[in-house]
Short mmCIF file of C-alpha atoms in Angstrom, two decimals:
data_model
loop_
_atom_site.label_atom_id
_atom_site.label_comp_id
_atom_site.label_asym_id
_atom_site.label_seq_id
_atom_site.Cartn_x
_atom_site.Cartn_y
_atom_site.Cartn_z
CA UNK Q 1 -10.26 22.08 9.71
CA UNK Q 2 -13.51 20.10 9.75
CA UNK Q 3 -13.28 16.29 9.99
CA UNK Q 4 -15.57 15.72 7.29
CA UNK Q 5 -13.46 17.55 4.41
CA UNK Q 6 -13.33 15.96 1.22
CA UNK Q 7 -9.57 16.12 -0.34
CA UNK Q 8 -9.42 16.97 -3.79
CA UNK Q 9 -7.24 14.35 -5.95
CA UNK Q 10 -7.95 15.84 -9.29
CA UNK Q 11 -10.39 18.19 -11.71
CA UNK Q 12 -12.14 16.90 -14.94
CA UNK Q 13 -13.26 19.89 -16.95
CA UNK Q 14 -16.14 19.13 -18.76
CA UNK Q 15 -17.89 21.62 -19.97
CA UNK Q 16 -17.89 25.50 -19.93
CA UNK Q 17 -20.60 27.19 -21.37
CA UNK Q 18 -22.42 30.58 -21.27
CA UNK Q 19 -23.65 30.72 -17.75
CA UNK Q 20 -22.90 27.20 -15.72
CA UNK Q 21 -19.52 25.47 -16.28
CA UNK Q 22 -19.45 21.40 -15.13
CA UNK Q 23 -16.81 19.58 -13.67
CA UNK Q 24 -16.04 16.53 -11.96
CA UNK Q 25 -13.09 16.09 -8.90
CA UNK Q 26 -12.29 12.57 -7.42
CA UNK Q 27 -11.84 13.38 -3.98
CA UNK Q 28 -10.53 11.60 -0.71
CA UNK Q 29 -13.16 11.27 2.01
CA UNK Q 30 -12.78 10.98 5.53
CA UNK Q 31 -12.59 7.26 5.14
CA UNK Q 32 -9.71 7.48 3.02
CA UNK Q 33 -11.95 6.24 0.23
CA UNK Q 34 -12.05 8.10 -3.30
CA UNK Q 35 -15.30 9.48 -4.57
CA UNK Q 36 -16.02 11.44 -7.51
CA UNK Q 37 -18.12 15.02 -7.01
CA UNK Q 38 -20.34 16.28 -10.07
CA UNK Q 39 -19.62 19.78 -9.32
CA UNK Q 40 -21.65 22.91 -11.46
CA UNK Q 41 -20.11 26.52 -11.14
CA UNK Q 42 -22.43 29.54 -11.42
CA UNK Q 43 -21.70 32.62 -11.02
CA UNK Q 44 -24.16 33.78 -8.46
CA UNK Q 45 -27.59 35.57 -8.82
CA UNK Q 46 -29.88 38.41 -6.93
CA UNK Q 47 -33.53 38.48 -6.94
CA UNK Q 48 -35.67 40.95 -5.59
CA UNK Q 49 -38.98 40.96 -3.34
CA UNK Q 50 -40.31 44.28 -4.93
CA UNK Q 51 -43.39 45.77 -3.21
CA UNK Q 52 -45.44 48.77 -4.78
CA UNK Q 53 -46.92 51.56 -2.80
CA UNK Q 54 -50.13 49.45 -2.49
CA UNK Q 55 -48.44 46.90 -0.94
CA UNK Q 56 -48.56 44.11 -3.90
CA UNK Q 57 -45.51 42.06 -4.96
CA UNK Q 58 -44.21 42.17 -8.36
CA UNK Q 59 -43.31 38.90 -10.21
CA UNK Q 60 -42.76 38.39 -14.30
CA UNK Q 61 -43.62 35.30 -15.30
CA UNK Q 62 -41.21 33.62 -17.86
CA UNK Q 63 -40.53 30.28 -19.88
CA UNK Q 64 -37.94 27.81 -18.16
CA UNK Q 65 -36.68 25.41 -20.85
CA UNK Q 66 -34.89 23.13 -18.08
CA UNK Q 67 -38.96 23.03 -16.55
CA UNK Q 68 -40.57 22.98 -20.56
CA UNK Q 69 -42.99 25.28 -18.77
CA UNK Q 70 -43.18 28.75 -17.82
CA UNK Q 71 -43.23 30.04 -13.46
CA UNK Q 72 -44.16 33.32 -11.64
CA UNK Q 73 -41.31 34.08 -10.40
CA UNK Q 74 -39.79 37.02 -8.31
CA UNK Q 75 -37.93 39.41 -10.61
CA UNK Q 76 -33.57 37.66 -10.36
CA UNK Q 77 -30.53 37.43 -12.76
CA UNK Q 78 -27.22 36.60 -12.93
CA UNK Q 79 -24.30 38.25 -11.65
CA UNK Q 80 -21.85 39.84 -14.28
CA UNK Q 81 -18.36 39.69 -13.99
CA UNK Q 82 -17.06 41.53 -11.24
CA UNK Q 83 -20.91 43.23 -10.57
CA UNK Q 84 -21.56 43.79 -6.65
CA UNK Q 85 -24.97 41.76 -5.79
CA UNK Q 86 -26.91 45.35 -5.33
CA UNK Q 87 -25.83 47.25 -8.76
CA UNK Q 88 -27.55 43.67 -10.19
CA UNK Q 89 -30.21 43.37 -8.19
CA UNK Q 90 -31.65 47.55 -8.90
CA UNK Q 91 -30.45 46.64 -12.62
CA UNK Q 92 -32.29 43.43 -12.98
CA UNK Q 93 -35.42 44.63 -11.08
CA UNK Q 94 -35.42 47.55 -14.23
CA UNK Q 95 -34.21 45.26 -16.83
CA UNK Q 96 -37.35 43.04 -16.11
CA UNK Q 97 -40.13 44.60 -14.96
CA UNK Q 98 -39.42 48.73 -15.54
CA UNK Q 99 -39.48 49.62 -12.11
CA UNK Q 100 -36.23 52.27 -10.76
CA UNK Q 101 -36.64 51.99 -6.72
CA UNK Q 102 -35.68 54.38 -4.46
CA UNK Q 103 -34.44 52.10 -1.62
CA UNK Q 104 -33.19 48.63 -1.51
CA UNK Q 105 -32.04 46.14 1.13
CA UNK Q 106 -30.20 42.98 1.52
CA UNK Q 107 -32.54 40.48 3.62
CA UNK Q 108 -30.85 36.92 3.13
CA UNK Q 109 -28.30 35.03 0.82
CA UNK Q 110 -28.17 31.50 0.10
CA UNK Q 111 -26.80 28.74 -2.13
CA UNK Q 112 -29.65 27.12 -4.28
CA UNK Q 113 -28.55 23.80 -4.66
CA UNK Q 114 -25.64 22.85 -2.57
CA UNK Q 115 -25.49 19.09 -3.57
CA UNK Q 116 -24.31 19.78 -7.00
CA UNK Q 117 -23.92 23.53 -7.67
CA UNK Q 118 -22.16 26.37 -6.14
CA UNK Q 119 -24.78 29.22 -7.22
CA UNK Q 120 -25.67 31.57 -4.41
CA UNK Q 121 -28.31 33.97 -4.49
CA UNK Q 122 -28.66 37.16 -2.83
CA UNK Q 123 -32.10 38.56 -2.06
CA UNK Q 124 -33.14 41.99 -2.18
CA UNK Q 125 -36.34 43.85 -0.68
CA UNK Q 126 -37.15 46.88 -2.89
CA UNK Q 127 -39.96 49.58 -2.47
CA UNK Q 128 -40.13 53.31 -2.97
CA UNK Q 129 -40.91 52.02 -7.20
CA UNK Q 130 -41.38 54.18 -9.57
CA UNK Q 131 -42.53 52.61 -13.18
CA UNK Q 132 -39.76 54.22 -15.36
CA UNK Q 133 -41.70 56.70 -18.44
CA UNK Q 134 -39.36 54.02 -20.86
CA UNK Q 135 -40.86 50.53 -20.30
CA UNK Q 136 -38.55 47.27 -19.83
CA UNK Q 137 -35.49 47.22 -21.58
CA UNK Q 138 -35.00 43.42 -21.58
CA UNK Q 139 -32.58 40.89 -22.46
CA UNK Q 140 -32.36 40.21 -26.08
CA UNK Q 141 -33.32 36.78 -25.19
CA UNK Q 142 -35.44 37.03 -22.34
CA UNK Q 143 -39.36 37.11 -22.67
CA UNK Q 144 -41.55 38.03 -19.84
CA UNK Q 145 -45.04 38.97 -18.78
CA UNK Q 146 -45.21 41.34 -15.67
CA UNK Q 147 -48.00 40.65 -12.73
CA UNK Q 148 -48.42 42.42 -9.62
CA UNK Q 149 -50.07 40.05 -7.00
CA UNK Q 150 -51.49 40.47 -3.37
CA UNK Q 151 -50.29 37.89 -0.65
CA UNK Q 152 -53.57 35.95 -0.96
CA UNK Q 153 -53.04 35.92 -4.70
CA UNK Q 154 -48.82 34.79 -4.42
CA UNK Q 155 -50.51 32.19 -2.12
CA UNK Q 156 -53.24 31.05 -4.53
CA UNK Q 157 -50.06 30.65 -7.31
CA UNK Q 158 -48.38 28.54 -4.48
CA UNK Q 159 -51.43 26.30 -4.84
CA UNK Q 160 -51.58 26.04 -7.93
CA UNK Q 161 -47.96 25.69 -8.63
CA UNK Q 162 -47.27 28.50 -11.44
CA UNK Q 163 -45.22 29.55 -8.38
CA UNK Q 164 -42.72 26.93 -7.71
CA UNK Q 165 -39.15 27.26 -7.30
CA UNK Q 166 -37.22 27.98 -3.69
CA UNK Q 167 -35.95 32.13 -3.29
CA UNK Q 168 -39.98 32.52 -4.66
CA UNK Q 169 -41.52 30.36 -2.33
CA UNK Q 170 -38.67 31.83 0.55
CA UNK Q 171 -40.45 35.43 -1.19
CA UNK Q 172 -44.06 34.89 0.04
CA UNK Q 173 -43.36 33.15 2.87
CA UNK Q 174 -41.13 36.24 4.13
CA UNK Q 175 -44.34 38.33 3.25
CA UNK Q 176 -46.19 35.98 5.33
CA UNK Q 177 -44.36 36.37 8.34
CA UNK Q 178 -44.43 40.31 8.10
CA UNK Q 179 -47.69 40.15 8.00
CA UNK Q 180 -48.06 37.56 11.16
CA UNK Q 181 -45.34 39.81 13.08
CA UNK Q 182 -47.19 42.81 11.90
CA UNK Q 183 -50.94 42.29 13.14
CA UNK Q 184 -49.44 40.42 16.27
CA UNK Y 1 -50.00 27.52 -24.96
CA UNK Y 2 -47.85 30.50 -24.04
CA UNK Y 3 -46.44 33.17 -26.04
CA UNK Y 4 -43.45 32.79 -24.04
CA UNK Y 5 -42.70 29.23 -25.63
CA UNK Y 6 -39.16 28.42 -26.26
CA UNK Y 7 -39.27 25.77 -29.21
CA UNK Y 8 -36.83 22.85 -28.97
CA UNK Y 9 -34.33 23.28 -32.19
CA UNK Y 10 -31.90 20.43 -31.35
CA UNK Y 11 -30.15 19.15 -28.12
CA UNK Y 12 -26.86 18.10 -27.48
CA UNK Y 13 -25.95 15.59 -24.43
CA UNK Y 14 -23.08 16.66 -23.08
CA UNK Y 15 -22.43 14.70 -19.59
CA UNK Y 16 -24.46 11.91 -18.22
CA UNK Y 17 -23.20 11.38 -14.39
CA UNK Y 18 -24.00 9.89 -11.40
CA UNK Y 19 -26.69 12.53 -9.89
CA UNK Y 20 -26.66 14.87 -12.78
CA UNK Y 21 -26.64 15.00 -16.48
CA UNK Y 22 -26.06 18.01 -18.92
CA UNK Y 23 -27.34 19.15 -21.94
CA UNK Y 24 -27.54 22.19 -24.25
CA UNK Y 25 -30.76 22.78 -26.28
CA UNK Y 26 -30.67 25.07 -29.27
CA UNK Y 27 -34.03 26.94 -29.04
CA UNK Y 28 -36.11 29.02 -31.22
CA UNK Y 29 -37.07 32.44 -29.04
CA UNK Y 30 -40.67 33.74 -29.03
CA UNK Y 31 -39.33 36.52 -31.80
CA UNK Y 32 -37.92 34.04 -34.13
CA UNK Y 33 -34.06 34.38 -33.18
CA UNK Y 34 -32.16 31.82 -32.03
CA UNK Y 35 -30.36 30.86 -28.45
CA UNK Y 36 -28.70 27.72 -26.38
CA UNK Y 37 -30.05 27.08 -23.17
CA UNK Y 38 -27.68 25.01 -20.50
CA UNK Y 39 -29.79 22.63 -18.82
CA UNK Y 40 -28.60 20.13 -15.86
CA UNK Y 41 -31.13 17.30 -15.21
CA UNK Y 42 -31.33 16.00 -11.86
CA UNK Y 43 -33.95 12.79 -10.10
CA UNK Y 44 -35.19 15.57 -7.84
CA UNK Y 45 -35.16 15.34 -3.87
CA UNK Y 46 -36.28 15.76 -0.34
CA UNK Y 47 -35.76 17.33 2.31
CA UNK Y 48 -37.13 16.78 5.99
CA UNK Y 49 -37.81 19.68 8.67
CA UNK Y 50 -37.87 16.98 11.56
CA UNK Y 51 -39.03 17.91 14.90
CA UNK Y 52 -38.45 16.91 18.03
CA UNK Y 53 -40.95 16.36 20.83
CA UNK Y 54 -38.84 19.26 22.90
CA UNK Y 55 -39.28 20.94 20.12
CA UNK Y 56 -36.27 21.16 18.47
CA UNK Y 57 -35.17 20.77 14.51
CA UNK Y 58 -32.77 18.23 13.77
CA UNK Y 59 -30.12 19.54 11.40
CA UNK Y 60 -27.00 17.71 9.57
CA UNK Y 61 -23.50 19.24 8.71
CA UNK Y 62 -21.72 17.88 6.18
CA UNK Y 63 -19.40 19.12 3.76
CA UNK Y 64 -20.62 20.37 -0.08
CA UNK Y 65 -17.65 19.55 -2.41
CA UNK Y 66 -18.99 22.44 -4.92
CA UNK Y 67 -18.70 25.48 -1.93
CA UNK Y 68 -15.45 23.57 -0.48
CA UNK Y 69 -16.63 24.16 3.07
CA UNK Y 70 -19.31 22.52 5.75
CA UNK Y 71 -23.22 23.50 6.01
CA UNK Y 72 -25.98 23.29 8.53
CA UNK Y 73 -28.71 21.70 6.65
CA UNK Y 74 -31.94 19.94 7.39
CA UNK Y 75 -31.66 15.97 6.32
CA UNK Y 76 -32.25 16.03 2.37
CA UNK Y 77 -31.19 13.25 -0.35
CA UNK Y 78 -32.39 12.45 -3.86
CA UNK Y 79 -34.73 10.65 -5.03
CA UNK Y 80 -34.13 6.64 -6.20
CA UNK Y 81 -35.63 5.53 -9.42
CA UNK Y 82 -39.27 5.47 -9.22
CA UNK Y 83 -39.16 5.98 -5.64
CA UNK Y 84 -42.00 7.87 -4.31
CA UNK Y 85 -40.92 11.17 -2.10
CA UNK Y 86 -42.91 10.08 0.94
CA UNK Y 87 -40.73 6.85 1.28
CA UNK Y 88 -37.69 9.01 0.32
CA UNK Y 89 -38.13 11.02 3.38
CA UNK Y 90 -38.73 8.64 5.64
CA UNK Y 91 -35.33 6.82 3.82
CA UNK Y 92 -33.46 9.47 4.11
CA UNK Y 93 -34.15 10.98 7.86
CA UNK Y 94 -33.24 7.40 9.24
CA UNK Y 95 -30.44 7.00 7.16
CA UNK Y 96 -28.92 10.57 7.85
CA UNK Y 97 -30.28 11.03 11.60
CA UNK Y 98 -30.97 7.87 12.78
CA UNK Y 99 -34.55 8.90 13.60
CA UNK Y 100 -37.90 7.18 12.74
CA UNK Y 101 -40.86 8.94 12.26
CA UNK Y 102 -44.50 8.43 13.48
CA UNK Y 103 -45.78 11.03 11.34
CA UNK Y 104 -44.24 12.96 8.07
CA UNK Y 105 -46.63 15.08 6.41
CA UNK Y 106 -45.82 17.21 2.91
CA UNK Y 107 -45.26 20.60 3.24
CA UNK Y 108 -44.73 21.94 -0.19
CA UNK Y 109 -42.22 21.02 -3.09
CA UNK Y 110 -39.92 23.87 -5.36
CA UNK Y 111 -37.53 24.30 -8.14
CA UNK Y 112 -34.26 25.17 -6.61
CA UNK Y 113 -32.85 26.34 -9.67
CA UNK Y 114 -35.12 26.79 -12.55
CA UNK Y 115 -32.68 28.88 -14.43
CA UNK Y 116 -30.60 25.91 -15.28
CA UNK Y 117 -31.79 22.86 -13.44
CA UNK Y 118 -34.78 20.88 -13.50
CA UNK Y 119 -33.52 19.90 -9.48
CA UNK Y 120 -37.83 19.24 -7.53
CA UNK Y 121 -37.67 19.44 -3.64
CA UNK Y 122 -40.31 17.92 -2.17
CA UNK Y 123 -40.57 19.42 2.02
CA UNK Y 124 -42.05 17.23 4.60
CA UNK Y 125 -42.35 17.40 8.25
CA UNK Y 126 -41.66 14.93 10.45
CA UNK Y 127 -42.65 14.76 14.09
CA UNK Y 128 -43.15 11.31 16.33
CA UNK Y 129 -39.95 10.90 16.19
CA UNK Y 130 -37.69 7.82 17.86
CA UNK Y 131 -34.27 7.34 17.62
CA UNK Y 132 -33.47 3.91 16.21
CA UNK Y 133 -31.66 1.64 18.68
CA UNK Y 134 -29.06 0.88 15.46
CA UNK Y 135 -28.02 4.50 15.17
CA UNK Y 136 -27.41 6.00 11.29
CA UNK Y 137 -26.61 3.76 8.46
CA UNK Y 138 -24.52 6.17 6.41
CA UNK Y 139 -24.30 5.95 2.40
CA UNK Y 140 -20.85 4.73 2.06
CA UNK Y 141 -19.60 8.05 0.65
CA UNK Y 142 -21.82 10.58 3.18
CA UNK Y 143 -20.41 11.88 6.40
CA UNK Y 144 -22.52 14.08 8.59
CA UNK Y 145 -22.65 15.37 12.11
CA UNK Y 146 -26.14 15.16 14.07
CA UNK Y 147 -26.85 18.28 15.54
CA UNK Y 148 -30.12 19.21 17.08
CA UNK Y 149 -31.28 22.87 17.74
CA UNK Y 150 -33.87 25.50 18.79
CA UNK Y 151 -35.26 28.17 16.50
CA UNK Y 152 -33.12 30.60 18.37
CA UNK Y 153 -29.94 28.91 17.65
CA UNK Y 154 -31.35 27.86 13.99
CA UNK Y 155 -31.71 31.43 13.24
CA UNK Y 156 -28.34 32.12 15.37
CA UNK Y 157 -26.93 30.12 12.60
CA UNK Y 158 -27.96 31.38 9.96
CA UNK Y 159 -27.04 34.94 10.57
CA UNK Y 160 -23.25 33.24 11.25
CA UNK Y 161 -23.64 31.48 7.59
CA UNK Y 162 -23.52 28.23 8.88
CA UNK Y 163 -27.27 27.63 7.43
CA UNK Y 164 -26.82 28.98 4.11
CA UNK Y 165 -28.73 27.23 1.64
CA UNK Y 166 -32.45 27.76 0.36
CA UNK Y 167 -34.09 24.65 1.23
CA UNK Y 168 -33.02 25.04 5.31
CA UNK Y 169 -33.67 29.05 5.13
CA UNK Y 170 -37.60 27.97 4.01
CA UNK Y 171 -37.27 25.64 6.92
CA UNK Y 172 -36.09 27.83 9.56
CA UNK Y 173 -38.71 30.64 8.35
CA UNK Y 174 -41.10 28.49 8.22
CA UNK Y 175 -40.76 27.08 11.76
CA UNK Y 176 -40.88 31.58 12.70
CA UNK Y 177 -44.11 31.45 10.75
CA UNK Y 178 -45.15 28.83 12.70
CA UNK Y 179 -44.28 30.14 15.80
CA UNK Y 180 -45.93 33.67 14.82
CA UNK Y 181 -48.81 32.81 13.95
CA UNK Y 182 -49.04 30.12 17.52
CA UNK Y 183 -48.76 33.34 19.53
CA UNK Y 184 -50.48 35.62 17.85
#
């Protein structure tokens, strides 16, 4: 048991909604001292570097209302209930942008935000896509505009900020490095 | 303006906290229909790939309430009121390491979670750096453990899920980039 555990003394529920749920534990730190932890549940996401046959990355761009702007992001949603990360992440990947793939592999996982939230994201690198003869089927309430980008192009969005959030910007860099390993 | 607009209908704050706040905004879609959108508000952060003049990264375990278990995490805090990130960094890698900087130049900056949280990492790298003869002034309720490593045993720990979190898998990748594209 690490030294630096945090006891819990108790658990305020204070809010569970459609996605996140919010609560807040007092807790006992090493010092003996109390504390109180602002602690968000999630219930985990995928998201999914897909590459077509002409080696561009596919990215939907969508509205954030937590941002009041819209991002190009990599194709991701949430897990359901019970849903293993892969049957998600071929799902979403169709759900959003139409594509069926005919192989996909786990690269990396990792918690977004581990300050405050316990969301974990597991990344995916898809290829082998085939645009499916029935386009999107999306969310009822999700909107999205589909782009297909070079590297120099995901790196110009970098720049210019319409991308802008972590497992994207983990994304190009990832296709950076294959490329550096690649003409090594 | 973009089609993909989600119109603010009403919000409803439900937590104000410490470090984050919550509230849920009734929205009018881009087809007319209705929706709620959870939304967590947070100052924003940053987060410090510090090097060492041997060339290691300086990393920080601590223990993350909302995963109930210890990471392996590059120095990060969030942002004071009004404070600039630039000062934040330099704040924050003394406080948590000990270390001053000579140099700390911005990297880039990302959403971690732009699904529900409006959480902005700013990424800086710091080299020059001296450890203070007055060694870490700890926040009263933060308790790390210094530990400084190469990129072998960085990416050692990540594949053992001791790095596990987006902000320190950009850094670690990064710091391969780096090295891939010295040698090439």
């Amino acid at each position: 048991m690490s030294s630096l555990e945090e006891k819990t003394l108790s658990t305020e529920q204070i809010f569970t909604g459609k996605i996140i749920s919010l609560q807040v534990d007092e807790v006992e730190l090493p010092n003996g001292k109390t504390s109180k932890r602002e602690i968000i549940k999630h219930p985990g996401a995928v998201a999914i570097i897909a590459l077509t046959d002409d080696k561009k990355v596919v990215m939907v761009e969508q509205y954030r209302k937590a941002l009041e702007r819209t991002l190009v992001e990599i194709p991701a949603g949430k897990l359901e209930k019970g849903e293993k990360p892969e049957v998600c992440a071929v799902r979403e990947l169709e759900e959003e942008t139409g594509y069926e793939c005919e192989k996909i592999d786990w690269l990396t996982s990792f918690y977004t935000s581990p300050g405050f939230a316990d969301e974990l994201v597991h990344l995916y690198v898809a290829t082998g896509l085939n645009k499916k003869v029935n386009a999107a089927e999306l969310d009822e309430d999700e909107f999205v505009n589909l782009i297909e980008v070079t590297l120099e192009e995901a790196l110009e969005l970098m720049k210019n900020q319409k991308i802008y959030d972590a497992k994207t910007a983990f994304a190009v860099q990832y296709l950076q490095l294959k490329e550096a390993l690649k003409t090594k």
